[in-house]
Amino acid sequence: MKKQNVPASVKDEKLIEIRRNQMIKGAVSLFKEKGFHRTTTREIAKAAGFSIGTLYEYIGKKEDVLYLVCDRIYDEVSERLKRDIDPKKGDTKSLLLAIKNYFKVMDEMQDEVLVMYQEAKSLSKEDLPYVLKKELEMVEMFEAILKACVENGEFDLHENERKLIAHNIFVQGQMWGFRRWALQKLYSLEEYTNSQIENLLTGINR
């Protein structure tokens, strides 16, 4: 599934990236505060630091902004995970390191994760499958580590068990962001991470 082509009347690719980065930053703050539907394109333009006319030089419609936000968030998370995760090692240490690094990324991108979790449902029927596929690709990174662990004799897990655990890890990381109003009153990030890892290993080694 290919990346959607968001229209721009400007031809300078570097300038497009700069303006869209400004747009995304402003939109995340507004979507978090007001939600996608209650936020206007004029407000997005103002938050980005340019006029509504300039905004429409880089998008075709308001929904394009939400798509760019979700696409950028998944790209950044995915790139950072790929730097930190080595799915070929196949040992418990590499799995735990991957989880800790992933939770750290989720902590650093709390606002973006919250917006993505709340507003992805507002994506168009053309954009949503693409964004969801990117999410599944990140889940598959954890599944690959678990598969390697099984092949190396670290764990004894069936394929469906590996898939479920990979999804659980992914959601637990996101949960630190979208349930932060409750969780961060109870745990530091380190405490939360260690608790989730302990629960995970208890379940795997049952």
Coordinates of C-alpha atoms in Angstrom, one line a residue:
M1 CA 0.0 0.0 0.0
K2 CA 1.5 3.3 -1.2
K3 CA 1.9 6.5 0.7
Q4 CA -0.9 9.0 -0.2
N5 CA 0.1 11.9 -2.4
V6 CA -0.9 15.1 -0.5
P7 CA -1.1 17.9 -3.1
A8 CA 1.1 20.9 -3.0
S9 CA 1.3 23.8 -5.4
V10 CA 4.9 24.5 -4.3
K11 CA 7.6 22.6 -6.1
D12 CA 10.5 23.1 -3.7
E13 CA 10.6 19.8 -1.8
K14 CA 12.8 21.2 1.0
L15 CA 10.4 24.0 1.6
I16 CA 7.4 21.6 1.5
E17 CA 9.1 19.6 4.3
I18 CA 9.8 22.7 6.4
R19 CA 6.2 24.1 6.1
R20 CA 4.6 20.7 6.7
N21 CA 6.8 20.2 9.8
Q22 CA 5.5 23.6 11.1
M23 CA 2.0 22.6 10.2
I24 CA 2.2 19.2 12.0
K25 CA 3.7 20.7 15.1
G26 CA 0.9 23.3 15.3
A27 CA -1.8 20.7 14.5
V28 CA -0.7 18.3 17.2
S29 CA -1.1 20.9 19.8
L30 CA -4.6 21.9 18.5
F31 CA -5.9 18.4 18.0
K32 CA -4.8 17.5 21.5
E33 CA -6.7 20.5 22.9
K34 CA -9.8 20.7 20.7
G35 CA -9.9 17.5 18.6
F36 CA -9.6 17.3 14.8
H37 CA -13.2 18.2 14.0
R38 CA -13.4 21.3 16.2
T39 CA -10.0 22.6 14.9
T40 CA -10.2 24.9 11.8
T41 CA -7.6 25.2 9.1
R42 CA -7.3 28.9 9.9
E43 CA -6.3 27.9 13.5
I44 CA -3.8 25.4 12.1
A45 CA -2.2 28.0 9.9
K46 CA -1.9 30.5 12.7
A47 CA -0.3 27.8 15.0
A48 CA 2.1 27.0 12.2
G49 CA 3.0 30.7 11.8
F50 CA 1.7 31.5 8.4
S51 CA -1.5 32.5 6.6
I52 CA -4.4 30.4 5.6
G53 CA -3.5 31.0 1.9
T54 CA 0.0 29.7 2.5
L55 CA -1.4 26.6 4.3
Y56 CA -3.4 25.6 1.2
E57 CA -0.2 25.8 -0.9
Y58 CA 0.9 22.7 1.0
I59 CA -2.3 20.7 1.4
G60 CA -5.6 20.2 -0.5
K61 CA -8.0 19.8 2.4
K62 CA -8.1 19.8 6.2
E63 CA -8.0 16.0 6.3
D64 CA -4.6 16.1 4.7
V65 CA -3.2 17.7 7.8
L66 CA -4.4 14.8 10.0
Y67 CA -3.0 12.3 7.5
L68 CA 0.4 14.1 7.6
V69 CA 0.3 14.1 11.4
C70 CA -0.4 10.4 11.7
D71 CA 2.1 9.5 8.9
R72 CA 4.9 11.5 10.5
I73 CA 4.3 10.1 13.9
Y74 CA 4.5 6.5 12.7
D75 CA 7.5 7.3 10.5
E76 CA 9.4 8.7 13.5
V77 CA 8.5 5.9 15.8
S78 CA 9.3 3.3 13.2
E79 CA 12.7 4.9 12.4
R80 CA 13.7 5.1 16.0
L81 CA 12.6 1.5 16.6
K82 CA 14.6 0.2 13.7
R83 CA 17.7 2.0 15.1
D84 CA 17.2 0.4 18.5
I85 CA 15.9 -3.1 17.6
D86 CA 17.9 -6.0 16.3
P87 CA 15.3 -8.8 15.5
K88 CA 18.1 -11.3 14.6
K89 CA 19.7 -11.5 18.1
G90 CA 16.9 -13.6 19.5
D91 CA 17.6 -13.4 23.2
T92 CA 15.7 -12.1 26.2
K93 CA 18.2 -9.2 26.7
S94 CA 17.5 -7.9 23.2
L95 CA 13.7 -8.2 23.7
L96 CA 13.8 -6.3 27.0
L97 CA 16.1 -3.6 25.5
A98 CA 13.6 -3.2 22.6
I99 CA 10.7 -2.8 25.0
K100 CA 12.5 -0.3 27.1
N101 CA 13.6 1.8 24.1
Y102 CA 10.1 1.7 22.6
F103 CA 8.5 2.8 25.9
K104 CA 11.0 5.7 26.0
V105 CA 10.0 6.8 22.5
M106 CA 6.4 6.7 23.6
D107 CA 7.2 8.8 26.6
E108 CA 9.0 11.4 24.5
M109 CA 6.1 11.5 22.0
Q110 CA 3.2 11.5 24.4
D111 CA 1.3 14.3 22.8
E112 CA 1.7 12.8 19.3
V113 CA 0.6 9.4 20.5
L114 CA -2.5 10.8 22.2
V115 CA -3.5 12.7 19.1
M116 CA -2.9 9.6 16.9
Y117 CA -4.9 7.4 19.3
Q118 CA -7.8 9.8 19.5
E119 CA -8.1 11.1 16.0
A120 CA -6.9 8.3 13.6
K121 CA -10.6 7.3 13.3
S122 CA -11.2 10.6 11.5
L123 CA -8.9 9.7 8.6
S124 CA -10.5 9.2 5.2
K125 CA -11.3 5.7 4.0
E126 CA -8.4 6.0 1.6
D127 CA -5.9 7.0 4.2
L128 CA -6.8 4.8 7.2
P129 CA -5.7 1.5 5.8
Y130 CA -2.3 2.9 4.9
V131 CA -1.8 4.3 8.5
L132 CA -3.0 1.1 10.1
K133 CA -0.6 -1.0 7.9
K134 CA 2.3 1.1 9.2
E135 CA 1.2 0.3 12.8
L136 CA 1.1 -3.4 12.0
E137 CA 4.6 -3.2 10.6
M138 CA 5.8 -1.9 14.0
V139 CA 4.0 -4.7 15.8
E140 CA 5.8 -7.1 13.5
M141 CA 9.2 -5.8 14.7
F142 CA 8.4 -7.2 18.2
E143 CA 7.0 -10.4 16.7
A144 CA 10.2 -10.9 14.8
I145 CA 12.2 -10.6 18.0
L146 CA 9.9 -13.1 19.8
K147 CA 10.2 -15.5 16.8
A148 CA 14.0 -15.4 17.0
C149 CA 13.8 -16.0 20.7
V150 CA 11.7 -19.1 20.1
E151 CA 14.1 -20.3 17.4
N152 CA 17.0 -19.9 19.9
G153 CA 15.2 -21.8 22.6
E154 CA 14.6 -18.8 24.9
F155 CA 10.8 -19.1 24.9
D156 CA 8.3 -21.7 24.0
L157 CA 5.5 -19.8 22.2
H158 CA 3.1 -20.7 19.4
E159 CA 2.7 -18.3 16.4
N160 CA -0.6 -16.9 17.7
E161 CA 0.9 -16.4 21.2
R162 CA 3.8 -14.4 19.6
K163 CA 1.4 -12.2 17.7
L164 CA -0.7 -11.5 20.7
I165 CA 2.3 -10.7 22.9
A166 CA 3.7 -8.4 20.2
H167 CA 0.4 -6.5 20.1
N168 CA 0.3 -6.3 23.9
I169 CA 3.8 -4.7 23.9
F170 CA 2.8 -2.2 21.3
V171 CA -0.4 -1.2 23.1
Q172 CA 1.3 -1.1 26.5
G173 CA 3.7 1.5 25.1
Q174 CA 0.9 3.6 23.7
M175 CA -1.0 3.3 26.9
W176 CA 1.7 5.3 28.7
G177 CA 0.6 8.2 26.6
F178 CA -3.1 7.9 26.3
R179 CA -3.6 6.9 30.0
R180 CA -1.0 9.2 31.4
W181 CA -3.5 11.2 33.4
A182 CA -3.8 8.1 35.6
L183 CA -0.6 6.1 35.2
Q184 CA 1.8 8.9 35.8
K185 CA 0.3 9.5 39.2
L186 CA 1.3 6.0 40.1
Y187 CA 4.5 5.2 38.3
S188 CA 7.7 6.8 36.9
L189 CA 8.4 5.6 33.3
E190 CA 11.1 3.3 34.7
E191 CA 8.7 1.8 37.2
Y192 CA 6.0 1.4 34.6
T193 CA 8.4 -0.2 32.1
N194 CA 9.8 -2.7 34.7
S195 CA 6.3 -3.6 35.9
Q196 CA 5.1 -4.3 32.3
I197 CA 8.2 -6.3 31.6
E198 CA 7.8 -8.4 34.7
N199 CA 4.2 -9.2 33.8
L200 CA 5.2 -10.0 30.3
L201 CA 8.0 -12.5 31.4
T202 CA 5.7 -14.0 34.0
G203 CA 3.1 -14.7 31.2
I204 CA 5.7 -16.1 28.8
N205 CA 7.4 -18.4 31.4
R206 CA 4.2 -19.6 33.0

